[in-house]
Coordinates of C-alpha atoms in Angstrom, one line a residue:
M18 CA 120.9 -21.7 79.8
A19 CA 117.4 -21.0 78.7
T20 CA 116.1 -23.4 80.6
D21 CA 118.3 -22.9 83.8
I22 CA 117.4 -19.3 83.6
V23 CA 114.3 -20.6 84.1
E24 CA 113.9 -23.0 86.6
Q25 CA 116.0 -20.2 88.2
L26 CA 112.7 -19.0 88.6
T27 CA 110.5 -21.0 89.1
N28 CA 112.9 -22.1 92.2
S29 CA 112.2 -18.2 93.7
L30 CA 109.1 -18.4 93.0
A31 CA 108.3 -21.6 94.9
K32 CA 110.9 -20.5 98.0
T33 CA 109.2 -16.7 97.9
G34 CA 105.5 -19.2 98.0
V35 CA 104.4 -18.1 95.5
V36 CA 101.2 -20.6 93.5
E37 CA 99.8 -20.3 90.2
V38 CA 96.1 -20.1 90.3
E39 CA 95.0 -18.6 87.4
L40 CA 93.6 -21.1 83.9
S41 CA 93.1 -19.3 81.2
Y42 CA 91.9 -19.8 78.0
K43 CA 92.0 -16.5 76.8
G44 CA 91.6 -15.0 73.7
Q45 CA 91.2 -18.5 72.1
G46 CA 88.6 -18.6 70.0
R47 CA 87.1 -21.6 71.2
K48 CA 83.0 -22.9 69.6
L49 CA 82.5 -24.8 72.5
D50 CA 79.2 -26.1 72.8
D51 CA 77.9 -29.0 74.5
A52 CA 79.6 -31.0 77.0
Q53 CA 81.7 -32.7 74.7
S54 CA 83.8 -29.9 73.8
V55 CA 84.5 -29.2 76.5
E56 CA 85.9 -32.2 78.0
E57 CA 89.8 -31.6 78.0
M58 CA 89.0 -27.5 79.6
V59 CA 86.5 -29.5 82.8
K60 CA 88.8 -32.4 83.7
E61 CA 92.2 -29.3 83.7
I62 CA 89.8 -27.2 86.0
Q63 CA 89.1 -30.3 88.2
D64 CA 92.9 -31.2 88.4
F65 CA 93.5 -28.0 88.9
D66 CA 92.7 -27.9 93.6
D67 CA 93.2 -24.9 94.9
L68 CA 92.0 -22.0 91.5
Q69 CA 91.0 -18.9 92.3
A70 CA 90.7 -17.5 88.9
L71 CA 89.2 -18.6 85.7
R72 CA 90.0 -16.5 82.3
L73 CA 87.6 -17.3 79.3
E74 CA 87.3 -14.2 77.2
G75 CA 87.3 -14.3 73.9
N76 CA 85.3 -17.5 73.7
T77 CA 82.4 -18.0 72.2
I78 CA 80.0 -21.0 74.9
G79 CA 76.6 -22.4 75.6
V80 CA 74.1 -23.2 77.4
E81 CA 75.4 -26.7 77.1
A82 CA 79.2 -26.2 78.0
A83 CA 78.8 -24.1 80.3
K84 CA 76.9 -26.3 82.9
A85 CA 80.1 -29.2 81.6
I86 CA 82.5 -26.5 83.0
A87 CA 79.7 -25.1 85.8
K88 CA 79.8 -29.2 87.2
A89 CA 83.5 -28.4 87.4
L90 CA 83.7 -25.8 89.2
E91 CA 81.0 -26.8 91.6
T92 CA 83.9 -28.5 93.9
K93 CA 86.2 -25.0 93.7
S94 CA 85.7 -23.5 97.6
K95 CA 89.1 -21.3 97.4
F96 CA 87.7 -18.7 93.8
K97 CA 87.5 -15.2 93.2
R98 CA 87.5 -14.2 90.3
C99 CA 85.9 -14.3 86.9
Y100 CA 87.3 -13.0 83.2
W101 CA 84.0 -14.2 81.3
S102 CA 84.0 -10.9 79.4
D103 CA 83.4 -11.3 75.8
M104 CA 82.1 -15.1 75.7
F105 CA 78.7 -15.0 73.9
T106 CA 80.0 -14.3 70.5
G107 CA 77.3 -15.7 68.0
R108 CA 74.9 -17.1 70.5
L109 CA 71.2 -16.7 70.7
R110 CA 70.6 -13.2 73.8
S111 CA 68.2 -17.0 75.0
E112 CA 71.4 -18.6 75.6
I113 CA 72.6 -16.6 77.9
P114 CA 70.3 -16.1 80.8
P115 CA 71.0 -20.5 81.2
A116 CA 74.6 -20.7 80.6
L117 CA 74.8 -17.6 83.4
N118 CA 72.4 -19.8 85.7
S119 CA 74.6 -22.4 85.6
L120 CA 78.1 -21.4 85.8
G121 CA 76.6 -18.8 88.4
D122 CA 74.6 -21.5 90.7
A123 CA 78.0 -23.2 90.4
L124 CA 80.1 -20.9 92.1
M125 CA 76.8 -20.6 95.0
L126 CA 76.9 -24.5 95.8
A127 CA 81.1 -24.6 96.0
G128 CA 81.3 -22.0 99.1
A129 CA 82.7 -19.1 96.3
R130 CA 83.1 -16.0 97.5
L131 CA 84.1 -13.4 95.0
T132 CA 86.1 -10.9 94.2
V133 CA 86.5 -10.1 90.5
L134 CA 83.7 -10.9 88.3
D135 CA 84.0 -9.6 84.7
L136 CA 80.4 -9.8 82.5
S137 CA 82.0 -7.3 80.0
D138 CA 81.4 -7.0 76.2
N139 CA 78.5 -10.0 76.1
A140 CA 75.6 -7.6 74.8
F141 CA 73.7 -9.8 77.1
G142 CA 70.8 -7.3 77.6
P143 CA 68.5 -7.5 80.7
D144 CA 67.7 -11.0 79.4
G145 CA 71.7 -11.3 81.2
V146 CA 71.3 -9.6 84.3
K147 CA 68.2 -11.6 84.6
G148 CA 71.3 -14.0 85.0
I149 CA 73.8 -13.0 87.2
E150 CA 70.7 -11.9 89.6
R151 CA 70.5 -14.9 91.5
L152 CA 74.7 -15.0 91.9
L153 CA 74.5 -11.3 93.3
K154 CA 72.7 -12.0 96.0
S155 CA 74.4 -14.2 97.3
T156 CA 76.8 -14.9 99.8
A157 CA 79.9 -15.9 96.7
C158 CA 78.8 -12.3 95.8
Y159 CA 79.4 -10.5 99.4
T160 CA 83.4 -9.9 99.2
L161 CA 83.3 -8.7 94.8
Q162 CA 85.5 -5.4 94.6
E163 CA 85.2 -4.9 91.2
L164 CA 82.0 -6.0 89.1
R165 CA 82.6 -5.2 85.4
L166 CA 79.3 -4.9 83.2
N167 CA 80.8 -2.8 80.0
N168 CA 79.0 -3.2 77.5
C169 CA 76.5 -5.5 78.0
G170 CA 73.2 -4.0 77.1
M171 CA 72.1 -3.8 79.9
G172 CA 69.9 -1.2 79.4
I173 CA 66.9 1.2 81.8
G174 CA 65.1 -1.8 82.8
G175 CA 69.3 -4.8 83.5
G176 CA 70.4 -1.3 85.2
K177 CA 66.8 -1.0 87.7
I178 CA 67.9 -5.1 88.1
L179 CA 70.9 -4.5 88.5
A180 CA 70.9 -1.9 91.4
A181 CA 68.3 -4.1 93.0
S182 CA 69.9 -7.3 93.1
L183 CA 73.5 -4.8 94.9
I184 CA 70.7 -3.4 97.5
Q185 CA 69.7 -6.5 98.3
C186 CA 74.0 -8.0 98.5
H187 CA 74.7 -5.0 100.3
K188 CA 71.4 -5.7 103.4
K189 CA 72.0 -8.9 103.5
S190 CA 75.5 -9.3 103.9
S191 CA 74.9 -7.0 106.3
A192 CA 72.9 -8.3 108.4
E193 CA 76.4 -11.0 109.0
G194 CA 78.2 -8.1 110.4
A195 CA 80.8 -7.5 106.8
P196 CA 78.8 -4.7 104.3
L197 CA 79.3 -5.2 101.2
G198 CA 82.3 -2.7 100.4
L199 CA 82.2 -2.4 96.4
K200 CA 85.9 -0.4 94.9
V201 CA 84.8 -0.9 91.5
F202 CA 82.3 -0.3 88.9
V203 CA 82.8 -0.6 85.6
A204 CA 79.3 0.0 83.5
G205 CA 80.4 1.6 79.9
R206 CA 78.1 1.3 76.8
N207 CA 74.6 0.3 78.5
R208 CA 72.2 3.1 77.6
L209 CA 71.2 3.0 81.0
E210 CA 69.4 6.8 80.7
N211 CA 68.3 8.3 83.5
D212 CA 66.2 5.8 84.8
G213 CA 68.8 3.4 85.4
A214 CA 71.1 5.8 86.8
T215 CA 69.2 7.1 88.8
A216 CA 68.7 3.2 90.1
L217 CA 71.7 3.2 91.1
A218 CA 73.0 5.7 92.4
Q219 CA 70.4 4.9 95.2
A220 CA 73.2 1.3 95.4
F221 CA 76.1 3.3 95.1
Q222 CA 75.1 5.6 97.5
L223 CA 74.2 2.7 100.7
M224 CA 77.5 1.2 100.0
G225 CA 79.6 4.4 100.5
S226 CA 82.6 2.7 98.8
L227 CA 83.7 2.6 95.4
E228 CA 86.8 4.4 94.8
E229 CA 86.3 3.9 90.4
V230 CA 83.4 4.5 88.4
H231 CA 82.7 4.5 84.9
M232 CA 79.5 5.3 83.0
P233 CA 80.7 6.6 79.8
Q234 CA 77.8 6.3 76.7
N235 CA 75.2 5.4 79.3
G236 CA 72.5 8.2 77.1
I237 CA 72.1 9.7 80.8
N238 CA 71.1 13.2 81.3
H239 CA 71.1 16.4 83.9
P240 CA 67.7 13.9 86.2
G241 CA 69.8 10.8 86.1
V242 CA 73.6 13.1 86.8
T243 CA 71.9 14.9 89.9
A244 CA 71.0 11.3 91.1
L245 CA 74.9 9.8 90.5
A246 CA 76.2 12.8 92.2
K247 CA 73.9 12.7 95.9
A248 CA 75.3 9.1 95.6
M249 CA 79.5 10.3 94.8
Q250 CA 79.1 12.4 98.1
H251 CA 78.5 8.9 100.8
N252 CA 81.6 7.9 98.3
A253 CA 84.5 9.4 100.4
G254 CA 87.2 7.3 99.3
L255 CA 85.7 7.6 95.3
R256 CA 89.8 7.9 92.8
I257 CA 88.7 7.7 89.1
L258 CA 85.0 9.3 88.0
N259 CA 84.3 8.8 84.4
L260 CA 81.4 10.5 82.6
N261 CA 82.1 10.9 79.0
D262 CA 80.0 11.3 76.7
N263 CA 76.7 11.7 78.6
T264 CA 74.4 14.9 79.0
F265 CA 75.3 16.6 82.1
T266 CA 74.1 20.7 81.1
E267 CA 74.3 23.4 83.4
K268 CA 72.1 21.0 85.8
G269 CA 74.4 17.9 86.2
A270 CA 77.1 19.6 85.7
I271 CA 76.9 22.1 89.1
A272 CA 75.4 19.3 91.0
M273 CA 78.6 16.9 90.8
A274 CA 80.3 20.0 91.6
Q275 CA 79.1 20.6 94.8
A276 CA 79.7 15.9 95.0
L277 CA 83.1 17.2 94.3
K278 CA 83.3 18.7 97.8
H279 CA 83.4 16.5 99.0
L280 CA 85.1 13.7 97.2
R281 CA 89.3 15.0 98.9
S282 CA 90.7 11.5 97.1
I283 CA 88.9 12.1 93.4
Q284 CA 92.5 11.9 90.7
V285 CA 90.9 11.2 87.1
I286 CA 87.5 13.4 86.3
N287 CA 86.0 12.7 83.1
F288 CA 83.4 15.1 81.3
G289 CA 84.2 14.9 78.1
D290 CA 81.4 15.7 75.6
C291 CA 78.6 16.1 78.3
L292 CA 77.7 19.5 77.3
V293 CA 78.9 21.3 80.7
R294 CA 78.8 24.4 79.0
P295 CA 80.2 27.2 80.9
A296 CA 77.7 28.0 83.9
G297 CA 78.8 23.9 84.4
A298 CA 81.9 24.3 84.1
I299 CA 82.8 28.2 86.3
A300 CA 80.7 25.7 89.2
I301 CA 83.6 22.7 88.4
A302 CA 86.1 25.7 88.9
E303 CA 85.4 27.0 92.0
T304 CA 84.8 23.6 93.4
V305 CA 89.0 22.6 92.2
S306 CA 90.1 26.1 93.5
E307 CA 89.1 25.0 97.0
G308 CA 89.7 21.9 97.1
L309 CA 90.2 18.6 95.5
P310 CA 94.5 18.6 96.2
I311 CA 95.6 15.1 94.8
L312 CA 93.2 15.8 91.5
K313 CA 95.9 13.7 88.2
E314 CA 93.3 13.7 85.3
L315 CA 90.7 17.2 84.6
N316 CA 88.7 16.3 81.2
L317 CA 85.7 18.3 80.5
S318 CA 86.7 18.9 76.3
F319 CA 83.9 18.8 73.9
G320 CA 81.1 20.8 76.4
E321 CA 80.2 24.0 74.7
I322 CA 82.3 26.0 76.6
T323 CA 84.0 29.8 75.9
E324 CA 86.7 31.4 76.7
E325 CA 85.2 32.9 80.1
A326 CA 84.8 29.4 81.3
A327 CA 87.9 28.2 80.0
L328 CA 90.2 30.4 81.9
A329 CA 88.3 30.0 85.1
V330 CA 89.2 26.5 85.0
A331 CA 93.1 27.4 84.2
Q332 CA 93.1 29.9 87.1
A333 CA 91.6 27.4 89.7
V334 CA 94.5 23.7 88.1
K335 CA 96.7 26.3 88.6
N336 CA 98.0 25.1 92.4
R337 CA 97.8 21.8 92.2
D338 CA 100.8 19.7 92.3
Q339 CA 99.8 16.8 91.3
L340 CA 97.9 17.2 87.9
E341 CA 99.0 16.3 84.8
K342 CA 96.6 16.6 82.5
L343 CA 93.7 19.3 81.4
D344 CA 91.3 18.9 78.7
L345 CA 89.5 21.1 77.8
N346 CA 89.7 20.8 73.9
G347 CA 86.5 20.7 71.8
N348 CA 85.3 23.6 73.0
S349 CA 83.6 27.4 72.3
L350 CA 87.4 29.5 72.9
G351 CA 87.3 30.9 69.8
E352 CA 90.9 31.6 67.7
D353 CA 91.4 34.0 70.1
G354 CA 90.0 32.3 73.4
C355 CA 92.1 29.5 72.9
K356 CA 95.1 32.2 72.7
A357 CA 94.0 33.6 76.0
L358 CA 93.7 30.3 78.0
K359 CA 97.4 29.4 76.6
D360 CA 99.5 32.4 77.7
A361 CA 97.4 32.1 80.9
M362 CA 98.8 28.4 81.6
E363 CA 102.2 29.7 80.2
A364 CA 102.2 32.5 82.6
M365 CA 101.7 30.6 85.4
N366 CA 104.0 28.5 83.4
I367 CA 101.6 25.3 83.2
A368 CA 101.6 24.9 80.2
E369 CA 102.8 21.8 79.1
L370 CA 99.7 20.7 81.2
L371 CA 97.4 21.5 78.4
G372 CA 96.1 19.5 76.4
S373 CA 96.0 20.3 72.5
L374 CA 93.1 22.7 71.1
S375 CA 92.8 21.5 67.4
D376 CA 89.3 20.7 67.9
D377 CA 88.3 23.6 69.1
E378 CA 84.7 24.6 67.6
G379 CA 85.2 27.9 67.7
E380 CA 82.8 31.2 69.3
P381 CA 79.8 30.6 69.7
E382 CA 77.0 32.7 67.3
D383 CA 75.0 34.4 68.0
D384 CA 71.1 32.5 68.1
D385 CA 68.5 34.5 66.0
D386 CA 66.0 32.3 67.0
E387 CA 66.8 31.2 70.4
D388 CA 66.9 35.6 70.4
D389 CA 62.9 35.3 68.6
D390 CA 61.6 32.4 71.3
E391 CA 62.9 35.0 74.1
E392 CA 61.3 38.3 72.8
E393 CA 57.8 36.1 72.6
D394 CA 58.3 35.0 76.4
E395 CA 58.8 38.0 77.3
D396 CA 56.2 39.2 75.3
D397 CA 53.9 36.5 76.8
E398 CA 55.5 37.3 80.7
D399 CA 53.7 40.7 80.1
V400 CA 50.5 38.9 79.3
D401 CA 50.7 36.5 82.4
E402 CA 51.3 39.8 84.3
E403 CA 48.8 41.6 82.5
E404 CA 46.9 38.8 82.9
I405 CA 47.1 38.6 86.6
E406 CA 46.7 41.5 87.5
E407 CA 43.2 41.6 86.0
E408 CA 42.3 37.8 88.9
E409 CA 44.0 40.4 91.4
E410 CA 41.2 43.0 90.6
E411 CA 38.5 40.1 90.2
E412 CA 39.7 39.1 93.4
E413 CA 39.3 41.8 95.6
E414 CA 35.8 42.7 94.0
D415 CA 34.8 39.8 95.3
E416 CA 36.6 39.5 98.4
S417 CA 34.6 43.2 98.5
N418 CA 30.9 41.9 97.3
D419 CA 31.6 39.2 100.0
N420 CA 31.6 41.3 102.9
K421 CA 29.5 44.0 101.2
L422 CA 27.1 40.7 101.8
S423 CA 27.8 39.5 105.3
T424 CA 25.4 40.7 108.1
P425 CA 28.1 42.0 111.0
A426 CA 27.8 38.9 112.6
S427 CA 29.7 37.1 110.1
T428 CA 33.2 36.5 109.9
S429 CA 35.0 37.0 107.1
R430 CA 37.2 34.8 104.8
P431 CA 40.0 32.7 106.3
P432 CA 43.2 32.8 105.5
D433 CA 43.9 31.0 101.5
V434 CA 47.6 30.5 101.2
S435 CA 47.1 29.7 97.7
S436 CA 45.8 32.1 96.6
F437 CA 49.1 33.5 98.6
L438 CA 51.6 32.1 96.3
S439 CA 49.3 32.2 93.3
F440 CA 49.0 35.8 93.6
P441 CA 51.3 37.6 95.6
S442 CA 50.5 40.9 97.1
P443 CA 51.7 42.7 100.5
D444 CA 47.9 42.5 102.4
K445 CA 47.4 39.1 101.7
L446 CA 50.9 37.7 103.3
L447 CA 50.1 40.3 106.2
K448 CA 46.1 38.9 107.2
L449 CA 47.4 34.9 106.7
G450 CA 48.0 36.2 110.0
A451 CA 50.8 35.3 113.1
K452 CA 51.1 31.1 111.6
R453 CA 51.6 32.0 108.5
A454 CA 55.1 31.2 108.0
M455 CA 54.0 27.5 109.0
L456 CA 51.1 27.7 106.7
I457 CA 53.0 28.4 103.9
E458 CA 55.5 25.7 104.7
Q459 CA 52.6 22.9 105.1
Q460 CA 51.2 24.1 101.8
V461 CA 54.3 23.5 99.7
D462 CA 55.9 20.9 98.5
V463 CA 59.7 21.0 100.0
S464 CA 60.8 17.2 99.0
D465 CA 60.1 18.8 95.9
A466 CA 63.7 21.6 95.0
T467 CA 61.8 23.1 92.6
K468 CA 58.7 24.1 93.4
T469 CA 60.7 25.3 96.3
A470 CA 62.5 28.0 94.9
E471 CA 59.2 29.2 92.7
A472 CA 57.4 29.6 96.2
F473 CA 60.6 31.5 98.0
L474 CA 61.2 33.5 94.5
K475 CA 57.3 34.1 94.9
I476 CA 56.7 34.9 99.0
A477 CA 60.5 37.4 99.2
S478 CA 58.8 39.8 95.4
V479 CA 56.5 41.1 97.7
Y480 CA 59.3 42.0 100.6
K481 CA 59.4 46.5 101.2
E482 CA 62.5 47.1 103.3
D483 CA 60.7 50.6 104.2
N484 CA 57.8 48.7 105.4
N485 CA 59.2 46.4 109.0
D486 CA 56.1 44.4 109.1
V487 CA 55.7 43.2 105.7
K488 CA 59.2 42.1 105.7
N489 CA 59.6 41.3 108.7
A490 CA 56.6 38.5 107.5
V491 CA 58.5 38.1 104.5
L492 CA 61.5 37.1 106.0
D493 CA 60.2 34.3 108.6
S494 CA 57.5 32.9 106.2
I495 CA 60.8 32.2 104.0
D496 CA 63.2 30.9 107.4
A497 CA 60.4 28.4 107.5
L498 CA 59.9 27.1 104.9
L499 CA 63.9 26.9 104.2
K500 CA 64.9 25.0 107.2
K501 CA 62.2 22.8 107.4
A502 CA 63.5 22.3 102.8
F503 CA 67.3 22.0 104.0
A504 CA 66.0 19.8 106.7
T505 CA 64.4 16.7 104.5
P506 CA 67.0 14.3 103.8
S507 CA 65.8 13.4 99.8
F508 CA 66.0 17.4 99.6
Q509 CA 69.1 18.3 96.6
G510 CA 69.6 22.1 97.9
Y511 CA 71.9 22.0 94.6
N512 CA 68.6 21.8 92.5
F513 CA 66.8 24.0 94.5
V514 CA 69.9 26.5 93.5
S515 CA 70.1 26.3 90.7
S516 CA 65.8 26.5 89.3
L517 CA 67.0 29.4 91.5
L518 CA 69.6 30.8 89.0
V519 CA 67.5 28.6 85.6
L520 CA 64.2 31.4 87.0
L521 CA 66.5 34.4 88.0
G522 CA 67.1 34.3 84.0
L523 CA 70.8 33.8 85.4
L524 CA 71.4 30.0 83.8
K525 CA 69.9 29.1 81.0
S526 CA 67.3 26.5 81.0
E527 CA 66.5 23.5 78.8
D528 CA 63.5 22.9 79.7
K529 CA 62.4 26.2 78.8
V530 CA 61.5 27.7 81.4
K531 CA 60.4 31.4 81.7
P532 CA 62.4 34.0 83.9
V533 CA 60.4 35.8 86.2
L534 CA 60.4 39.1 86.9
V535 CA 63.5 40.2 88.7
V536 CA 62.5 42.3 91.8
P537 CA 64.8 43.8 94.6
G538 CA 62.4 42.0 97.2
H539 CA 64.1 38.6 95.2
L540 CA 67.5 39.5 96.3
N541 CA 67.6 41.1 99.3
A542 CA 65.2 38.2 100.3
L543 CA 68.4 36.2 99.2
E544 CA 70.8 38.0 100.5
H545 CA 69.6 37.2 104.0
V546 CA 68.8 34.2 103.1
V547 CA 71.9 33.7 103.0
R548 CA 73.5 34.5 105.7
Q549 CA 71.8 32.0 107.9
D550 CA 73.0 27.9 109.2
Y551 CA 70.2 26.3 107.3
F552 CA 72.2 27.4 104.4
P553 CA 74.8 25.2 103.0
K554 CA 77.7 27.2 101.9
D555 CA 78.8 25.2 99.1
N556 CA 76.4 27.8 97.2
V557 CA 77.6 30.5 97.9
A558 CA 79.9 30.2 95.8
V559 CA 78.0 29.3 93.5
L560 CA 75.7 32.3 93.7
Q561 CA 78.4 34.3 94.1
A562 CA 79.8 33.6 90.2
F563 CA 76.4 33.5 88.2
L564 CA 75.4 37.5 90.2
S565 CA 79.2 38.3 89.2
R566 CA 78.3 38.1 85.6
N567 CA 77.2 41.1 84.0
N568 CA 72.6 39.7 83.4
E569 CA 70.3 41.9 82.2
A570 CA 67.7 39.7 84.3
L571 CA 69.2 41.6 87.0
E572 CA 69.8 45.6 85.4
S573 CA 66.7 46.6 87.1
C574 CA 68.1 45.8 91.2
G575 CA 71.4 47.6 90.8
N576 CA 72.2 48.3 94.4
A577 CA 70.3 44.7 96.3
R578 CA 72.6 43.0 93.5
N579 CA 75.4 45.2 94.7
S580 CA 74.8 44.7 98.4
L581 CA 74.2 40.8 98.1
Q582 CA 76.8 40.6 95.9
S583 CA 79.1 41.9 99.1
T584 CA 77.8 39.5 101.9
L585 CA 78.8 36.8 99.6
Q586 CA 82.0 37.4 99.9
R587 CA 81.8 37.9 103.7
V588 CA 79.7 34.9 104.0
R589 CA 83.0 33.7 101.4
S590 CA 85.7 34.5 103.9
E591 CA 83.7 33.9 107.1
D592 CA 83.6 29.7 106.4

């Protein structure tokens, strides 16, 4: 009777046109060293007329065996899918590149058009990437949709080779009218670090077709995360973003939060164990509350998130109808914070979405050493200010002596932008003359977001509400500088905002950047900037979130702070 059922099923499949196109040796544990060891496999490949997929996972293949298999693949023009993960166990690293080159060359010779290339769990390092470099640049990969290289130990070097290969493939395929449209990229546990991730980000941005990106455990810090964030903005169809166990910190998290605003198709966000911290979590919460309509999973576990930030995240997801899971485990909520979070979720009738909080780290302890460091920084800042005042006095004395020594026919020293930016004063700004805005924008490297933020604060520091000449000079100079910056393609606006927050003392820096002494002019100028068309409205919410928090850095600027907060609220409501 069972035979009859099988026969009926076979006949039914035949009638519907379903044809077997895959040959599988998956998990057989074969040790294939030479041509003789694969004779049977080679014959089966040769006899399979319409072969489209070959599974070799879980076997170990030597150079000569790979050459024999490759020879059999040379005639398989309909071949599409390579499932070749975990097939070099026990092999020398030097054996892997020639084996991969043989297989890749065979597919190119056959005229194959690949859709899937899976080489995960082969630990072949940068040399292994060189083994597929030729294949990746060839016509065989113009149609590639899935590239899976998980746990391959590529390192920075391998990441750069891979990125260059993908960029070349996209360039060549575009020239033929069918650009590479990779949909799935998997490269977890590869030690890509910042340089490898940044190189790949360039390829991702160029393709713009990604739907899934999985890059957990790669030692990527905020510069690499920021580069990936910028690239993700250009992949509007992205559904799954898994960067678990990399180190975002606030800078990376804020950059990624801004990128997510452009990804309305996103369904799964896994930033677990990424150290997003409270500021990063709040920025992500802002994005979630304003968009991401089909979000299903949000993982912000083990990120040193505090109660306040966790509650902001909970509030943000309350209207996400398709959300299935919110993971905030392993953070720093404390017992009371965990209870408050659970109560808040229950009050919003979404308690079932919250995962376990069993690994909560407890409320963060006050770091006495950190406080001592901050006190030392403040002392250093006082010394620096005294030194600056002394240098300014010496500079003014020099100018006075120069004037005394000059003859009536001589001219005064020309305006010096460097002097103003080193030691800002209202008088120096005015003395730069009518072309001050142009001179300043020429002096500042606007491709560097941090340098631009520093220049902005220096100009804004001389702002005077009761002196129209100075006020207008400040605002004109700032407008010229920031218009140029935001119009520069390489300028990263979210980096500018995060640098600004660090310099204002509203965001803790991983790089131990010393905050400036905040004066009302900084906030007055910023209030002007957020109303301008050149300033991205995406950044307004981030500024508002930080300025709404109690912070000692702004205590001396109460009126300016309140005015800026009102303007930020008004700009957001108008948007």
